Amino acid sequence: MLPVLTESSVHMTLTDEIKALNDAHVINTYGERTVALSRGEGMLLWDAEGKEYLDFFAGIAVCNLGHCHPAVTQAICDQAKKLVHVSNLYYIEAQTLLAAALCKHSFAEKWFFCNGGAEANEAAIKLARRYWEKQGTPKPGIVTAQQSFHGRTIATVTATGQPKYHDGFQPLVPGFSYVPYNDLAALEAAITPDVGAVLLEPIQGEGGVRVPDEAYWKQVRQLCDDKNVLLILDEVQTGLGRTGPLFAHQGYGITPDIMTLAKGLGNGVPIGAMGCTDGVATGFDVGSHACTFGGNPLSAAAAVATLSALTAPGFLEAAQEQSTYLFARLAEVAASCDAVVEVRGKGLMVGIEFDQPVAPLVTTLIDSGVICGPAGPNVLRFLPPLIVEESHIDRVISLLKASLGALKW
Ligand SMILES: Cc1ncc(COP(=O)(O)O)c(C=O)c1O
């Protein structure tokens, strides 16, 4: 629905027209794209020309309930008619209800709201530092993992253990160190007396869908307790049912001291959140931190409706059954294709590692009507909405097989 179609656009598709206008006016940080998606419903998306796609990416683990979920859409519309925004200088009913619901479903006793994942991690980093400062034992150091991804603000890009994301942004924020993921001895060695927190993803997403050993998390929790450092879990991608339980750490039988959320929390309406224990929350005082839009009426109302649908009886269990089916079908693909190195993940967070860059496979799949993406150069990432059904999985598997055949992989 562009305002102008130029004379010269007569022979252009709407996508071409969008692309030309976009390239002229939007800074190119996302690279060349071939599709302009304009409508969605459930598992399906349609582009500007009306071509249908099956969504196996959910806007990078955002639309966990599928597109335009009726209850979330209703909540957004109702709230938009009532009140879209007021500042946090006043109580906001929907934000209060959201915090209470998140407390009910997690270890956390207090919440802070913001706009997205990087801001949630930024809040966690600030809280950890201020917590130890207020305790009278300042220890600003933060250990994160190599190949992690925590966001693009200057502190969270520093926390991100991938040099390619640091390129050109030096000087970075002091106090961060990096260890190999899933390596307890390296983590132990890195927790020097000036370290106050460990920040990790329960499963690394953007870094290649890496699942640590089953024993790792209990050992990490124990280590953090022994060394008296805070454990911050970045559940921005793994949270809200993506890996099976509502929060991935619940499947590992541990609790962090701080947890960050975003992506799936508003099912597409931008919102981020940082939750922590009552004790850790004392690190912040009035004025320590703030966010104009954080938990505003519209985003909070969307998140309340989202959380309520995700926690409805049977919802996550049904998604888990689809996960089992998807992994079984992918094992079949792996068995018949030598180019597959490994299929890994948990729940509906799935990575398929190939012995070569996946960019051509992603393009072929998108052309054939499957929205998906990479996780690093050699890993194809599937993050379908949690409402996926066997018939959708069957369709994707047959298109995946056809794409692999077309590429002669
Ligand atoms: C684990 C993790 N943390 C943080 C972020 C950053 O979130 P946002 O893009 O909302 O700032 C992402 C985004 O992909 C993520 O996967």
XYZ file of C-alpha atoms and ligand atoms in Angstrom:
425
model
C 0.000 0.000 0.000
C 2.468 2.596 -1.176
C 1.303 6.181 -1.503
C 2.738 6.684 -4.995
C 3.189 4.522 -7.987
C 5.343 6.433 -10.440
C 4.796 6.612 -14.222
C 7.764 4.301 -14.720
C 6.245 1.832 -12.275
C 3.665 0.639 -14.770
C 5.853 -2.303 -15.722
C 7.209 -2.883 -12.223
C 5.771 -5.220 -9.638
C 4.765 -3.715 -6.317
C 7.760 -5.502 -4.778
C 10.085 -3.832 -7.309
C 8.505 -0.496 -6.467
C 8.944 -1.054 -2.721
C 12.515 -2.175 -3.281
C 13.404 0.899 -5.333
C 11.903 3.302 -2.786
C 13.465 1.397 0.100
C 16.915 1.368 -1.441
C 16.678 5.089 -2.048
C 15.631 5.985 1.480
C 16.550 3.286 4.023
C 20.133 2.773 5.213
C 21.256 -0.567 3.846
C 22.023 -2.601 6.971
C 19.979 -5.659 5.959
C 21.270 -6.263 2.428
C 19.449 -7.317 -0.707
C 15.984 -8.807 -0.263
C 13.685 -10.317 -2.851
C 10.379 -10.479 -0.998
C 8.088 -7.815 0.488
C 5.666 -9.491 2.883
C 2.428 -7.658 3.307
C -0.116 -9.921 5.028
C -0.130 -12.809 7.464
C -2.547 -15.220 9.087
C -1.523 -18.084 11.332
C 1.279 -20.044 9.658
C 0.896 -18.212 6.358
C 2.288 -15.041 4.848
C 1.574 -13.346 1.515
C 3.865 -11.048 -0.407
C 2.963 -7.821 -2.184
C 2.003 -9.790 -5.321
C -0.208 -12.152 -3.338
C 2.141 -15.169 -3.434
C 1.662 -17.436 -0.410
C 4.462 -18.587 1.904
C 4.586 -20.993 4.807
C 6.311 -19.248 7.688
C 9.092 -21.275 9.307
C 10.857 -18.272 10.819
C 8.139 -16.391 12.778
C 9.896 -13.060 12.275
C 12.986 -14.566 14.023
C 11.169 -16.305 16.869
C 8.697 -13.465 17.437
C 5.256 -14.543 16.200
C 5.120 -17.706 18.304
C 1.309 -17.693 18.160
C 1.333 -17.240 14.404
C 0.450 -14.097 12.514
C -2.415 -11.854 13.602
C -3.501 -14.195 16.397
C -7.160 -13.260 17.058
C -6.773 -12.742 20.834
C -3.672 -10.583 20.436
C -5.216 -8.594 17.587
C -8.332 -8.065 19.716
C -6.231 -6.902 22.667
C -4.266 -4.491 20.459
C -7.460 -3.066 18.917
C -9.251 -2.737 22.261
C -6.249 -1.038 23.855
C -5.657 1.221 20.830
C -9.221 2.504 21.176
C -8.719 3.176 24.886
C -5.165 4.435 25.426
C -2.012 3.863 23.391
C 0.639 5.557 25.490
C 1.218 7.269 28.787
C 4.529 7.668 30.537
C 5.837 5.579 33.369
C 5.263 8.582 35.626
C 1.807 7.013 36.074
C 0.713 3.480 36.841
C -0.164 1.513 33.707
C -2.743 -1.199 34.333
C -1.687 -3.509 31.490
C 1.979 -3.289 32.527
C 1.088 -4.192 36.106
C -0.972 -7.163 34.905
C 1.876 -8.270 32.650
C 4.425 -8.125 35.474
C 2.109 -10.111 37.732
C 1.528 -12.744 35.030
C 5.264 -13.046 34.327
C 5.915 -13.474 38.055
C 3.282 -16.186 38.199
C 4.953 -18.140 35.407
C 8.631 -17.657 36.299
C 11.180 -17.457 39.125
C 11.245 -13.670 38.813
C 9.724 -11.457 41.494
C 10.221 -8.053 39.840
C 10.211 -6.805 36.235
C 11.459 -3.860 34.212
C 10.017 -3.215 30.739
C 11.648 -1.829 27.619
C 11.397 -2.099 23.833
C 13.343 -5.182 22.793
C 16.086 -7.707 23.440
C 19.132 -5.454 23.389
C 17.484 -3.033 25.806
C 16.512 -5.881 28.115
C 20.117 -7.108 28.169
C 21.371 -3.554 28.610
C 19.107 -3.288 31.671
C 20.439 -6.614 32.997
C 24.062 -5.512 32.584
C 23.361 -2.213 34.337
C 21.446 -3.936 37.133
C 24.226 -6.479 37.769
C 26.868 -3.771 37.970
C 24.826 -1.533 40.227
C 23.800 -4.448 42.438
C 27.405 -5.229 43.362
C 28.264 -1.538 43.664
C 25.427 -1.134 46.193
C 26.524 -4.269 48.033
C 29.821 -2.484 48.660
C 31.743 -5.056 46.590
C 31.975 -3.515 43.126
C 32.737 -6.147 40.498
C 31.800 -4.816 37.066
C 33.240 -7.675 35.025
C 30.826 -9.714 32.924
C 31.681 -13.033 31.290
C 29.817 -14.019 28.132
C 30.295 -16.764 25.553
C 32.012 -16.848 22.216
C 29.504 -16.999 19.333
C 26.838 -15.480 21.576
C 24.388 -12.819 20.460
C 22.982 -10.280 22.891
C 22.062 -7.250 20.768
C 23.402 -4.235 18.928
C 23.627 -1.421 21.487
C 27.212 -0.598 22.388
C 27.139 -2.623 25.638
C 25.205 -5.579 24.238
C 27.293 -5.734 21.075
C 30.317 -5.794 23.390
C 28.645 -8.650 25.292
C 28.137 -10.435 21.955
C 31.123 -12.753 21.562
C 31.480 -12.420 17.795
C 34.260 -10.095 16.547
C 32.433 -9.444 13.252
C 29.783 -7.471 15.163
C 32.460 -5.368 16.919
C 34.066 -4.265 13.680
C 34.380 -0.485 13.504
C 32.686 0.231 16.835
C 35.747 0.366 19.063
C 36.276 1.434 21.751
C 33.858 -1.114 23.168
C 32.557 -1.111 26.739
C 35.237 -2.186 29.224
C 34.782 -5.154 31.539
C 33.643 -7.957 29.215
C 35.426 -11.262 28.676
C 34.482 -14.265 26.551
C 34.730 -18.010 27.041
C 33.901 -20.961 24.805
C 30.237 -21.939 25.210
C 29.549 -25.233 26.965
C 32.998 -25.244 28.619
C 32.705 -25.184 32.394
C 36.445 -25.121 33.102
C 36.894 -22.063 30.871
C 34.023 -20.317 32.633
C 35.462 -21.107 36.043
C 38.850 -19.715 35.024
C 37.247 -16.538 33.674
C 35.411 -15.720 36.916
C 38.124 -13.561 38.457
C 37.412 -11.461 41.583
C 36.322 -8.443 39.498
C 33.586 -10.466 37.735
C 30.041 -9.916 39.023
C 27.939 -11.692 36.417
C 27.819 -14.386 33.779
C 25.550 -13.693 30.792
C 24.585 -16.658 28.600
C 21.887 -17.836 26.208
C 20.294 -21.166 27.287
C 20.736 -22.280 23.666
C 22.780 -20.084 21.346
C 20.480 -18.899 18.572
C 22.091 -16.543 16.117
C 25.486 -18.188 16.754
C 24.316 -21.432 15.124
C 21.584 -23.042 17.295
C 24.068 -24.558 19.742
C 22.663 -26.718 22.531
C 25.015 -27.258 25.491
C 25.420 -30.587 27.276
C 22.545 -31.603 29.524
C 24.748 -31.329 32.663
C 26.117 -27.868 31.786
C 23.400 -25.700 33.274
C 23.319 -27.249 36.728
C 27.121 -26.914 36.820
C 26.981 -23.280 35.680
C 24.395 -22.499 38.359
C 26.533 -24.172 41.017
C 29.638 -22.341 39.840
C 27.883 -18.969 39.974
C 26.707 -19.740 43.518
C 30.167 -20.884 44.615
C 31.843 -17.810 43.120
C 29.095 -15.443 44.271
C 28.322 -14.049 40.815
C 24.940 -13.394 39.220
C 23.673 -15.679 36.479
C 21.916 -13.709 33.752
C 20.079 -15.798 31.173
C 19.285 -14.171 27.852
C 15.972 -15.842 26.959
C 15.208 -13.294 24.255
C 15.109 -16.033 21.602
C 14.639 -19.180 23.720
C 11.845 -17.788 25.911
C 8.075 -17.819 25.486
C 7.795 -21.492 24.576
C 10.305 -21.562 21.744
C 12.313 -24.513 23.124
C 9.470 -26.431 24.800
C 8.884 -25.069 28.301
C 7.748 -21.452 28.698
C 11.356 -20.501 29.509
C 14.247 -22.711 28.370
C 15.938 -22.796 31.794
C 12.816 -24.431 33.256
C 13.727 -27.465 31.155
C 17.194 -27.528 32.714
C 15.938 -27.455 36.300
C 17.727 -24.260 37.287
C 16.801 -20.637 37.874
C 18.906 -17.626 36.957
C 19.157 -14.436 39.029
C 18.159 -12.282 36.081
C 16.335 -13.225 32.864
C 15.759 -11.143 29.761
C 12.867 -11.488 27.318
C 11.690 -9.781 24.129
C 10.848 -11.273 20.697
C 7.902 -13.605 21.450
C 6.608 -11.578 24.385
C 4.298 -9.325 22.323
C 3.820 -11.749 19.390
C 5.098 -8.974 17.116
C 4.382 -5.827 19.105
C 7.790 -4.512 20.248
C 8.429 -5.110 23.936
C 11.345 -6.262 26.081
C 11.491 -7.252 29.725
C 14.040 -7.981 32.403
C 13.004 -10.064 35.396
C 14.951 -10.810 38.562
C 14.650 -11.843 42.167
C 13.526 -9.351 44.816
C 17.054 -9.307 46.213
C 18.761 -8.476 42.913
C 16.084 -5.869 42.108
C 17.410 -3.775 45.021
C 20.336 -2.906 42.733
C 18.103 -0.323 41.064
C 16.723 2.713 42.899
C 14.284 5.373 41.749
C 15.967 7.056 38.792
C 18.541 4.299 38.181
C 17.014 3.260 34.891
C 14.051 4.161 32.682
C 12.474 3.729 29.264
C 9.871 6.064 27.720
C 7.958 3.359 25.893
C 8.787 0.503 28.278
C 5.635 -1.479 29.081
C 3.351 1.144 27.587
C -0.385 0.348 27.451
C -0.372 -0.958 23.870
C 2.669 -3.252 24.045
C 1.784 -4.484 27.518
C -1.787 -5.322 26.474
C -0.441 -7.310 23.512
C 1.969 -9.144 25.824
C -0.730 -9.974 28.392
C -2.842 -11.535 25.635
C 0.195 -13.354 24.199
C 1.256 -14.789 27.536
C -2.266 -15.897 28.278
C -2.496 -17.810 24.957
C 0.968 -19.363 25.378
C 0.103 -20.610 28.860
C -3.367 -21.917 27.963
C -3.677 -25.584 28.971
C -2.160 -27.908 26.374
C -0.692 -25.208 24.126
C 3.002 -25.827 24.795
C 2.459 -29.594 24.981
C 0.954 -29.552 21.483
C 3.941 -27.560 20.194
C 6.265 -30.123 21.759
C 4.525 -32.934 19.859
C 5.114 -31.039 16.629
C 8.765 -30.620 17.614
C 9.143 -34.388 17.945
C 7.571 -34.849 14.525
C 9.743 -32.144 12.918
C 12.978 -33.638 14.309
C 11.923 -37.113 13.093
C 11.261 -35.801 9.581
C 14.546 -33.864 9.578
C 16.430 -37.013 10.616
C 15.019 -38.572 7.454
C 16.372 -35.658 5.386
C 19.772 -35.912 7.105
C 19.937 -39.628 6.361
C 19.379 -39.028 2.666
C 21.624 -35.971 2.195
C 25.385 -36.143 2.730
C 25.640 -32.361 2.912
C 23.842 -32.354 6.293
C 26.392 -32.293 9.122
C 23.974 -32.207 12.063
C 20.373 -31.472 12.986
C 20.135 -29.836 16.405
C 17.980 -27.696 18.657
C 15.158 -28.037 21.120
C 11.435 -27.544 20.824
C 10.779 -25.472 17.733
C 14.220 -23.838 17.662
C 15.966 -25.894 15.018
C 19.319 -25.669 13.266
C 20.426 -27.837 10.355
C 24.160 -27.579 9.812
C 25.453 -28.185 6.276
C 28.971 -28.728 5.024
C 28.760 -25.502 3.016
C 27.179 -22.016 3.215
C 23.376 -22.196 3.343
C 22.661 -18.878 1.565
C 21.650 -20.575 -1.751
C 19.443 -23.052 0.127
C 17.672 -20.264 2.012
C 17.047 -18.458 -1.307
C 15.748 -21.618 -2.982
C 13.440 -22.385 -0.061
C 12.054 -18.852 -0.016
C 11.490 -19.009 -3.794
C 9.604 -22.262 -3.290
C 7.401 -20.658 -0.621
C 9.087 -21.341 2.729
C 10.187 -18.413 4.890
C 13.319 -19.431 6.794
C 16.758 -18.046 7.550
C 20.338 -18.826 8.475
C 22.080 -18.975 11.854
C 25.680 -18.265 10.935
C 27.066 -19.231 7.515
C 26.432 -23.006 7.432
C 23.287 -23.446 9.518
C 19.727 -23.341 8.191
C 17.392 -22.171 10.962
C 13.734 -23.138 11.335
C 11.721 -21.226 13.941
C 8.095 -21.945 13.001
C 5.231 -20.445 14.947
C 4.333 -22.819 17.796
C 0.927 -23.433 16.157
C 2.618 -25.466 13.403
C 0.879 -28.721 12.410
C 2.085 -31.978 10.845
C 0.703 -30.967 7.438
C 2.869 -27.799 7.481
C 5.910 -29.838 8.461
C 5.224 -32.343 5.668
C 5.006 -29.504 3.151
C 8.280 -27.959 4.327
C 10.089 -31.300 4.333
C 9.042 -32.027 0.769
C 10.091 -28.503 -0.335
C 13.379 -28.905 1.550
C 14.048 -32.206 -0.207
C 13.192 -30.619 -3.572
C 15.464 -27.644 -2.850
C 18.354 -29.922 -1.874
C 17.773 -31.895 -5.064
C 17.716 -28.727 -7.189
C 21.010 -27.619 -5.640
C 22.453 -31.126 -6.109
C 23.482 -31.232 -2.409
C 19.516 -14.156 22.259
C 19.257 -12.770 21.754
N 19.485 -11.727 22.573
C 19.256 -10.480 22.177
C 18.807 -10.191 20.908
C 18.582 -8.777 20.492
O 17.226 -8.502 20.453
P 16.668 -7.205 19.708
O 16.968 -7.364 18.259
O 15.209 -7.202 20.045
O 17.382 -6.029 20.309
C 18.565 -11.249 20.019
C 18.090 -10.989 18.652
O 18.176 -11.792 17.764
C 18.788 -12.567 20.452
O 18.594 -13.619 19.645
